[in-house]
PDB file of C-alpha atoms in Angstrom:
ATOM      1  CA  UNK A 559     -75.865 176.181  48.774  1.00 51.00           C
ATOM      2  CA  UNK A 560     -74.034 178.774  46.310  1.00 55.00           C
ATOM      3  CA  UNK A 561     -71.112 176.964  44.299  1.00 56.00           C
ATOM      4  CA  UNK A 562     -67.977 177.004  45.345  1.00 72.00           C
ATOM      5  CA  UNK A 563     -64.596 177.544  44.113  1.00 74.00           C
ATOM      6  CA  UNK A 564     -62.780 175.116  42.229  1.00 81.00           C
ATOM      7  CA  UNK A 565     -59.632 173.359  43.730  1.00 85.00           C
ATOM      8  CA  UNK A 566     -56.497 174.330  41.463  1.00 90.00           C
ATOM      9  CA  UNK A 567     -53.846 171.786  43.435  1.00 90.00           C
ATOM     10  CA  UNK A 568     -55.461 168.464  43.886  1.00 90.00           C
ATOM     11  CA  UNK A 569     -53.599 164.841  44.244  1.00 91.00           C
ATOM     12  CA  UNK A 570     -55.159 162.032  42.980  1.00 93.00           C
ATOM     13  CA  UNK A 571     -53.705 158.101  43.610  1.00 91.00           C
ATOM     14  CA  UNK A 572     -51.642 158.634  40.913  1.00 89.00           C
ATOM     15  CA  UNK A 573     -49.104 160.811  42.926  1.00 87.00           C
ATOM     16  CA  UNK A 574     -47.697 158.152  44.851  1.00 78.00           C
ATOM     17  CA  UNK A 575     -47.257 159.209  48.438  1.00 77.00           C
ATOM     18  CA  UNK A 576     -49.620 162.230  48.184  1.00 81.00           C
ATOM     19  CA  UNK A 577     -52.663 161.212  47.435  1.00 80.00           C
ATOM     20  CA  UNK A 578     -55.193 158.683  48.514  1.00 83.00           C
ATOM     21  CA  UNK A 579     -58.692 159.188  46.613  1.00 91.00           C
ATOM     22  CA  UNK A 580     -59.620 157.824  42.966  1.00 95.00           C
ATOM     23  CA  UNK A 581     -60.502 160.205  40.444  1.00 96.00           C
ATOM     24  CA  UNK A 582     -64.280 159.020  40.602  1.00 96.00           C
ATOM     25  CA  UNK A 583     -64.455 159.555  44.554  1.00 96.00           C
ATOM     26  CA  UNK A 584     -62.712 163.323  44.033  1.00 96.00           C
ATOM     27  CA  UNK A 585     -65.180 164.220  41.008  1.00 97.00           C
ATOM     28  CA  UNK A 586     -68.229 162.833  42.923  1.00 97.00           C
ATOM     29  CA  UNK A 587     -66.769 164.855  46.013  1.00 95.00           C
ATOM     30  CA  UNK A 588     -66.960 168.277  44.188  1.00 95.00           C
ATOM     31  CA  UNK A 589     -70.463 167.246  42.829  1.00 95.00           C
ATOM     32  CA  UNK A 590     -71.751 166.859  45.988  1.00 94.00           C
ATOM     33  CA  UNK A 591     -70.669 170.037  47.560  1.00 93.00           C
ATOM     34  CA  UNK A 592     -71.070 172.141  44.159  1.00 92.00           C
ATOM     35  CA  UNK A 593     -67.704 172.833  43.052  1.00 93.00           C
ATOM     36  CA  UNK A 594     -68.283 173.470  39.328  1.00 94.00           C
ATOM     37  CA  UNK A 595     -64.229 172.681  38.332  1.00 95.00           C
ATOM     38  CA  UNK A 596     -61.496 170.298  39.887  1.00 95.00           C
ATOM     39  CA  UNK A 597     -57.649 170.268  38.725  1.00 96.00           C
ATOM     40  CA  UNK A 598     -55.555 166.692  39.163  1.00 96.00           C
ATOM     41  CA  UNK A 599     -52.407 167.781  39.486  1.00 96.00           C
ATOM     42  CA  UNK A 600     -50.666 164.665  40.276  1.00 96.00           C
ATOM     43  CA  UNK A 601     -47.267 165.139  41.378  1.00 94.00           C
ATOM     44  CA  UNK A 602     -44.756 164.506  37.957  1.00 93.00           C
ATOM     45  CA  UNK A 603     -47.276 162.749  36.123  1.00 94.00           C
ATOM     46  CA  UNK A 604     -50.347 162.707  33.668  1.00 95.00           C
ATOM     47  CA  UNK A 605     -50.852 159.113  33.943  1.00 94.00           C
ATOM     48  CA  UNK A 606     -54.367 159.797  36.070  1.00 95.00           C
ATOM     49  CA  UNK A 607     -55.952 162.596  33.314  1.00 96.00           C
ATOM     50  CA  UNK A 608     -58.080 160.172  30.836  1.00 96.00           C
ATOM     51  CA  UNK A 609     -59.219 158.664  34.065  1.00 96.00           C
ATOM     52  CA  UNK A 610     -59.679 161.611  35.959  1.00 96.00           C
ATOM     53  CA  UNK A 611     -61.262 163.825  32.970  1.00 97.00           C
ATOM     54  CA  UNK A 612     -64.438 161.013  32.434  1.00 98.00           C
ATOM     55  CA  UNK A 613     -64.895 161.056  36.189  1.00 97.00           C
ATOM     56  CA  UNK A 614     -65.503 164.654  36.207  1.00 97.00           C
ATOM     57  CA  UNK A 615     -67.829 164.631  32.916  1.00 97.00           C
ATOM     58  CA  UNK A 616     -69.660 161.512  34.505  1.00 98.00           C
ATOM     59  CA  UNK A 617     -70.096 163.890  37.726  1.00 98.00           C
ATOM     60  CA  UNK A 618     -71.235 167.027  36.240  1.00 97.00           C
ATOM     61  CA  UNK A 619     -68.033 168.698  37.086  1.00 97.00           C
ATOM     62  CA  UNK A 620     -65.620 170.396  34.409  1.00 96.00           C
ATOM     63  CA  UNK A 621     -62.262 169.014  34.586  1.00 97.00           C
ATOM     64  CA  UNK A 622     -59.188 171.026  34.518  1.00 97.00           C
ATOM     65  CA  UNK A 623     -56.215 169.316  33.630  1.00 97.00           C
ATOM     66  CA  UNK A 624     -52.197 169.670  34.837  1.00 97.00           C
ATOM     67  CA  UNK A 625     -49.708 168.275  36.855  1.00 97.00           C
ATOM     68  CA  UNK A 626     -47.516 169.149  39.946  1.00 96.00           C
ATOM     69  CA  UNK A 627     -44.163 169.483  38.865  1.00 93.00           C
ATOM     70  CA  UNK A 628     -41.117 168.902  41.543  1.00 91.00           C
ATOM     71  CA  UNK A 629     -37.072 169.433  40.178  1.00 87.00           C
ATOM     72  CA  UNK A 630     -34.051 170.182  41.418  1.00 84.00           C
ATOM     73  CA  UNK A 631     -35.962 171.721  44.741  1.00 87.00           C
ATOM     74  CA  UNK A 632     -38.344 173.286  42.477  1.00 91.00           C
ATOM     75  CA  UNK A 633     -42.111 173.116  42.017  1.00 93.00           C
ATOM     76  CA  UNK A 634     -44.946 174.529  40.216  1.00 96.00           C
ATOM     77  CA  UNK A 635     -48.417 173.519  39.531  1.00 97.00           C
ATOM     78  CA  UNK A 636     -49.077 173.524  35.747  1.00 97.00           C
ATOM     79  CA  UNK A 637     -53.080 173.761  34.399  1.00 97.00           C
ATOM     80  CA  UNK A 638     -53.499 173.408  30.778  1.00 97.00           C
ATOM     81  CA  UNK A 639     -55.773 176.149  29.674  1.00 96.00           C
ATOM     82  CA  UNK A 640     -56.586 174.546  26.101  1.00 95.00           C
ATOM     83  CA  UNK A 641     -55.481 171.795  23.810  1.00 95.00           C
ATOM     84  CA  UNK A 642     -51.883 173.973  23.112  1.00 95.00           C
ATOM     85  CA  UNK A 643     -51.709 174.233  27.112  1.00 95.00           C
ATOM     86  CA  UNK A 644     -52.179 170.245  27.490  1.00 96.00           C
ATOM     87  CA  UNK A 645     -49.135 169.642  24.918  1.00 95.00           C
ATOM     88  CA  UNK A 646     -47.115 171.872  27.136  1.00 93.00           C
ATOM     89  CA  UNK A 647     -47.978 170.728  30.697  1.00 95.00           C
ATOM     90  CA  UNK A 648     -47.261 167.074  28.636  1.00 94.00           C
ATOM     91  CA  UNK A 649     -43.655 168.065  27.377  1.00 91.00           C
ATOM     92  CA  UNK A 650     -42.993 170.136  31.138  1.00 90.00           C
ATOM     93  CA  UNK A 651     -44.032 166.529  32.508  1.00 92.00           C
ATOM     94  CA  UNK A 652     -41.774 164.602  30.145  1.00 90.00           C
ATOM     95  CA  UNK A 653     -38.449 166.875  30.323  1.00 87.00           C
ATOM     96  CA  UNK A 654     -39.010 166.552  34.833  1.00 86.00           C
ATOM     97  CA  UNK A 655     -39.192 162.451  33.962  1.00 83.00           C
ATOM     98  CA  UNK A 656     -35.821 162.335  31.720  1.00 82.00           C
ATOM     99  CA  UNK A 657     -33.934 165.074  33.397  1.00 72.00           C
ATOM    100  CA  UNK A 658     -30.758 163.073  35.264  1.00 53.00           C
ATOM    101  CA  UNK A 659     -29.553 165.599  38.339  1.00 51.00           C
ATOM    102  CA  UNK A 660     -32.564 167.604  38.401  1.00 54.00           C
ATOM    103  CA  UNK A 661     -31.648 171.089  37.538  1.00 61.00           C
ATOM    104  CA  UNK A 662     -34.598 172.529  38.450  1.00 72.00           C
ATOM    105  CA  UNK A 663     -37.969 174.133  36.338  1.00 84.00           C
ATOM    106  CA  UNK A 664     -36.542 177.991  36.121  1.00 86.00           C
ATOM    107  CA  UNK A 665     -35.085 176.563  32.725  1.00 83.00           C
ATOM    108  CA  UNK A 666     -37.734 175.164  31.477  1.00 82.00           C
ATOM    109  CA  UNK A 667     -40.408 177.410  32.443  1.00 88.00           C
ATOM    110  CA  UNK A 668     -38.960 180.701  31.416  1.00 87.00           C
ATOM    111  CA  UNK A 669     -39.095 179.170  27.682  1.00 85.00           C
ATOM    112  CA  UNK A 670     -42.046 177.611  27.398  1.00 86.00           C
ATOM    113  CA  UNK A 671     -45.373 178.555  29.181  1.00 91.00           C
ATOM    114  CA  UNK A 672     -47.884 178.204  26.006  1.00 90.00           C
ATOM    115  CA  UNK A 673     -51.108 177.840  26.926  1.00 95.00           C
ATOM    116  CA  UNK A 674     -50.888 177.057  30.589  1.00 95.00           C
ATOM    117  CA  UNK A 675     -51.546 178.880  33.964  1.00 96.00           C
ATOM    118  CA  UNK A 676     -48.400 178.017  36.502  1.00 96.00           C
ATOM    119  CA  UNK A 677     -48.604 178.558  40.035  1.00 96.00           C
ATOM    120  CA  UNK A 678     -45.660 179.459  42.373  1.00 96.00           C
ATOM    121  CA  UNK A 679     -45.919 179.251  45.893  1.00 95.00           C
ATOM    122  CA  UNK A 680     -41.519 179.944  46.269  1.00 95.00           C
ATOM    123  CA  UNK A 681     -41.410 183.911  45.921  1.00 96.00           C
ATOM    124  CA  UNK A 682     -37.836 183.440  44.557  1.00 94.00           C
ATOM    125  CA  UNK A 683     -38.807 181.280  41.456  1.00 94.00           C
ATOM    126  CA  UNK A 684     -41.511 183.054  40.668  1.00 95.00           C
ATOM    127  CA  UNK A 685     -39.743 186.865  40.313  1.00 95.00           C
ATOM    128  CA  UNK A 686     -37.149 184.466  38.710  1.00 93.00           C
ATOM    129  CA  UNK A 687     -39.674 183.500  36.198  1.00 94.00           C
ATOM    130  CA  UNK A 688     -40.739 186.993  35.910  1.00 96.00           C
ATOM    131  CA  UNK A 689     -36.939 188.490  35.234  1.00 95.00           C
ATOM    132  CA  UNK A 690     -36.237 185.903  33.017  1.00 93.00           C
ATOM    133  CA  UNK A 691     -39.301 185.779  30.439  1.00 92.00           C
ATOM    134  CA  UNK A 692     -42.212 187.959  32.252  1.00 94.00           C
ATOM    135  CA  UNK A 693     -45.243 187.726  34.160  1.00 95.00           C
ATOM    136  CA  UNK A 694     -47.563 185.910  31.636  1.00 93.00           C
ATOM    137  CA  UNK A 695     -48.689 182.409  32.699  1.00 94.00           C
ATOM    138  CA  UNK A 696     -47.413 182.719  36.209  1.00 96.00           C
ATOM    139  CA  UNK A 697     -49.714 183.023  39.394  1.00 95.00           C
ATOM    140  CA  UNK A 698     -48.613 183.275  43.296  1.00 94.00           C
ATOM    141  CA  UNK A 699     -50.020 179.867  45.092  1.00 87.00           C
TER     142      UNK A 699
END
């Protein structure tokens, strides 16, 4: 079987509501059918990555780290491409979390995309994005 690609929008438990498996049962999952790479992307929340990042390494499968971010009718997936990246998917994570209203990510995400791949699905916040601080970072989902 050749390898296959790597999911890049993946709930764990940890997103109440969206997702049902356990970090081990997703990593052992993507070992089984050769995915080399699996994202959790846990909707508003890191609390899952330690978890979710020895699952993978005890399955053979690399780990890619970020969250699924959801404001002010907003969302974006966030995947930390290094150390710098995991800082900023962190900080994205904790500005959603203490935000009162929800004024949405455009704000945040034209500032402050260090290190990090986002991906858009909503055409309008993503040539937002683009008119505001560029096309770097930012991916169609």
């Amino acid at each position: 079987m050749s390898p296959m690609f790597p999911h890049l929008h993946v709930h764990t438990w940890f997103s109440f509501g969206c997702g049902a498996s356990s970090p081990d049962a997703l990593a052992e999952a993507a070992a089984a059918r050769g995915i080399p790479a699996l994202a959790a992307t846990d909707t508003n929340t890191v609390a899952g990555a330690v978890e979710f990042q020895a699952s993978c390494e005890a399955a053979g499968v690399r780990p890619i780290l970020g969250a699924h971010l959801a404001a002010g009718g907003e969302d974006a997936v966030l995947l930390a491409e290094d150390e710098r990246g995991w800082g900023t998917v962190c900080r994205a994570v904790s500005a959603v979390c203490w935000e009162a209203g929800g004024t949405g990510l455009t704000g945040w995400l034209s500032q402050d995309r260090s290190g990090m791949a986002v991906l858009i699905r909503d055409p309008a916040l993503l040539e937002r994005l683009v008119r505001l601080s560029g096309p770097d970072g930012l991916w169609a989902e």
